[in-house]
Amino acid sequence: MKSQKTRNIVQLTLIYIILGISAVIWVLPILWIVLQSFAGDSSASAFFAPESWTASNYAYLFGIGHPSYSSSTELDGYFLKWFLNTLIVASCCCIISTSFVLMTAYALSRFRFKGRSLMMKMNLILGMFPGFLGMIILYWVMKEIFHLQGSFWALVIIYSAGSGMGFFVSKGFFDTISRSIDEAAMIDGASRAQIFWHIILPLAKPIVVYTLLTSFMAPWGDYITSSYIIGLQNREQWTVAIGLYQWATGGNTYKVNYYTQYAAGSVIVSIPMTALFMATQKYYVGGVTGGAVKG
Amino acid sequence: MEENEDRGIVLDESASKTFEHGEKVPLYRSVLLGIAGGLFGLIKWIVGIVIDVLRTLLSIVVSIGKMFYKAGLFVYGLFKDLWHKFKYNDWSGRLSFLLFGASGYAHGQIFNGIILTVFEVAYIVLFFLFGASAIGGLGSLGTNETHQGEVCTEDFCTIDTIYGDNSILVLIFGLLWVLSLLLFFLAWRSSINGGYRNYRIANFMKYRNLIREAEPSAKEIDEDITKNRITGHSFRELKDRYAAVYANLEAKMQPEGGPDAKFALDYSFYLLDGVIRYNREHQETLVRSAKKLAAIDDKIDRYDHGEGYTSKLGKAEGEYAEAQKELDKASERYWSLFDKKEREGLSEEEERAFNGEAKNRRALKNKVLSKGDWLVDFKAYHVKRLDKMQARRRILAAKADEEENHYLNFCAKAAVENDSKYGSSNKFYLRTDEFKLKASFYGSYKEIGEAYDEGYASYEKANADNLSEQAAIKNEFDAKIAKIRANYAEVRANRDKAIAEARLKYSDSPQTIKAVIASLPTEKQIRGMEKEEVDNATHSWKRDTKALKTNYTAESYADYSATSYMMLHCSIPFEKAAPLLKEVKARLTPEEASAHLAETKQAHEDYASKHLDNFDGRPKNLKEQVGSLLDENFHVTLLILPLLGVAFFTIMPLLFSILIAFTNYDFNHYPPGKLFTWIGLDNFASLFNPQPGDVFYGLANDLVGTVLWTLIWAVIATFSNYYLGILYALMINKEGVKFKKFWRTVFVLSIAMPQFISLIALSIILSKGGPMDTLWQAVFGHKFYFLDNDPTLTSSNILLTASYTKLIIILVNIWIGVPYTILQTSGILMNIPKDLYESSEIDGAGKGRQFFSITMPYIRFVLGPSLITTFIGNINNFGVIYFLTGGGPLVRNNALNLGHTDLLITFLYKLVTSSDKARFGIASTIGIVVFALCAFFSIIVYNKSDAVTKEDQFQ
């Protein structure tokens, strides 16, 4: 009995040590970003804590002031514009993607029609192609057919048009809603459209919220597609991701790094994103696990 | 030695490892066994992988063959279908083959007709104006180069750029036109199908009668084939066999001559032909599955009782028994010597013999152990393989069962199709059905009411009984609890009394009092025992009460009985029966019911006399069609936009990029300035077999390295995140660990912020001269670069740098990815049913065993399917590599900027986005390679995961 107890204590101590060290490792980079956002000069990026403290990085984001160590004004005053661009893209995507995803998921969950299994299989196969490959053509399509070259509106189309393919989690959720509810409503004379609107959607509120939030959050973190489609010369049209990446790594192009501005911008972008993620994480877990067990 | 006797059936190795109390298996033995087991496992693993790869290749070949076969069948079926729809059709339906929508005009679907006709005309005109040339342009992808030339207006000429073709637009529009042919084909099919449907709806009753007339003959043939299990005959032979049936049917129909009669006869014979063909095929399928079943039964039997197994088992058992016997003998000698030693001591010689015996006995013990282990392993392996075979047998049996039971003969099928597909548009048919239902309902109104009452009464009684029984159990339970409380009160009193007595008696010796108190149960123990008994009683009370609950109230069960009576005896379908319950509850008198019946019959007669031709049908009008888009065809409405989106913005771009792999589209051939064109398989050749002058010449080994690194990366990244994540989740969720929520939040924080932000931050932190380097230098006093991108690195350093850069990338990926697994696993751990643990505890499983046989399988079951998605995601994982190293350090001097840490996907990105050296053709080729890799691994995993064995476990 006694040895069990000591063993337990040793185990717990070990676990606390491991968790403590890991926690430091996991938090440190985030802490670094926050500290850097208050740093006085960009050369301080060689150390964890800044040598001089200032809030001017945040002021710079809102178009006030200019970094003292840089003479180039190429990137000044864009952040609010980028933020607004991303907000527009994210909001549009959020609405279109969510409706596409829910529509596809409901149709695949409740209807048995010709080509249904083919659609599910195609979805698997398409997922294996590197998605970036399609961008070569989409760039031309946006330029020559939609005349949206270098505009962030092209991103709205690209992000949301193919979003129906992400139906998997929602379909898993719809599958768990009992079909007898549908049947009961049908006996009462409700049409399928009415069932979808008035019965299934209210029941599926968690998954609707989850889909809304994930599709809203996606455009904020995408650099690859957005930079290829918009291009680096159209600064007016950039999203936050392109802007921040250029600030952090654009040493060659702009002769100077905007590390501290990048850090401040990251903090501003991360706070709402983190809050949203924290609020939805239980749906995230439910989506992954629920679909598999009941699938 | 009795510990050894049941070794044959003990499968639990932990129990078999301890031999006598306190005496453990010698260490060297378990080490050796461990090494041997590990080696064996490794060999098995490698062989398994080789077999899997071969099997996958085979299955790919087989499935390609199957695809062709299926395509052939599809085309054949298409032609047969078209011929049938042309033969059995009216003039407007036949015209629909040429003029889209012709049947719509004839059958009142004017709107559909106009849309289809306009589409046809417009398409044909546009096709000849633009489409033909666009498709023709695909051959060369444009011929007019952009060049400087004279541009003349009315007044003067200037030298200016004249824009020629743009290869990429030629490709896009050409392919779009090719795909539009598919659309045209679909419209054609829809015109034909619509025409046929209209014709069948209009002739609904005619077909119904024809099918009814043919049904007895069809049944005759069907029964004969089924009863005699006729297989292996050709269709001709069978047709000859049933010539009499055909003749009878012909005689029965009494042809009056004329085209209509000929048609009727044709159709009836078509039905009979169908019955023969269909049932013959069905019989063959049955025979095939019976054969398969017999084969696997035979295999199981041979495996379980066959020579090979029994002889091997006998040998193993014999060897074990022999070793045991030897050991027994040796032990006997040993113990006799031992006894002697205890009693009178041993002489020197005997002492030596005793030591020898002891050594011999230890050796024999080991032998028995290893023989026993082998026997147990052998049996376990046998059971496992047998299980697998039986699982396969179960699937086959279920399939065969389904084939046998879900058979509907061709004629019956035609009748069902006629009723369901075309009859629902015939109002007369629907109305008649309604009248019949009503009549049948009022006809047996009394019986339905009785069924209702009976159901009500039976459940009323059952529920009342339950209630009284529940009350009795509750009383019993209360009494039991009171008794337990009283018992323990007595125990406590006794204890207090004993202590008081001892205090009085040994007041001079506190030691003795302490000893007395120690011999009595402590207060805590008593409380524990009491609680346990109370808990047990409560548990069994709750269980018994739960068992007494019924699923229905009296009303709901009465509803249920009445409905099921209607469904079973009056053939009223459920959705019609449920609304009729209201009438049942209205309690009509028999007179009222018969009045209703008469009324219904009268209404039926009136309706029938009004529609003497038994026909009140027409195809859906526009309003009904639009309405159906919100009801039974709602999925079309739902799917049309998402599907179009996926088709145009996901599938088409991928198709184009596949095509681009066969062109020389690159920085030298970049439209609109320059044209590119088809170059066949040159890109593939230059990738797989580079010749001098190709861009990949001299890079072949590095490319292989990139592919290998991609695979290794994907494997390590997937599994490190998986297992570490599970480990962390287990640690956080372990009993006794405090601040669970805090730990979880700390980890989740890193995935809550956008990934590129944290990756950029990490790349700066780890970069040359960044904070980590500074820190390292401050602590260890020498320089160390975590991520070294210096292009001036010498070649001896570069490989070392590349290796630890890869290591750091993997560590960073753990930083990024582990929190996802933690999040998921924490959710799963909370969801594992607690009773699984409870029941296993009763079986005597320890914590370790519970972990390996409950927790891990459960996690694997839930997360397993997502592993393959994660794996593919990692093959295509762009962010980590791109943001951390950008692929660096670079491979020697190469024009393509290939780096040592580049994955295929980041390399592809470099090829595409390189500002002055973009190579789209080769990038697409690499994309196809990536797809092939992903598909290959997915198929391996798909083949390996046998859903059957896993499904049983958790459902």
Tab-separated table of C-alpha atoms in Angstrom, chain B residues 457-467 548 550:
chain	number	residue	atom	x	y	z
B	457	ALA	CA	-55.280	-2.370	-21.444
B	458	SER	CA	-52.174	-4.511	-21.585
B	459	TYR	CA	-49.823	-1.635	-20.980
B	460	GLU	CA	-52.033	-0.043	-18.419
B	461	LYS	CA	-51.810	-3.252	-16.477
B	462	ALA	CA	-48.103	-3.697	-17.075
B	463	ASN	CA	-47.394	-0.175	-15.955
B	464	ALA	CA	-49.550	-0.537	-12.861
B	465	ASP	CA	-47.819	-3.816	-12.020
B	466	ASN	CA	-44.498	-2.152	-12.490
B	467	LEU	CA	-45.426	0.684	-10.221
B	548	LEU	CA	-39.096	-2.489	-14.434
B	550	THR	CA	-41.533	0.188	-19.763
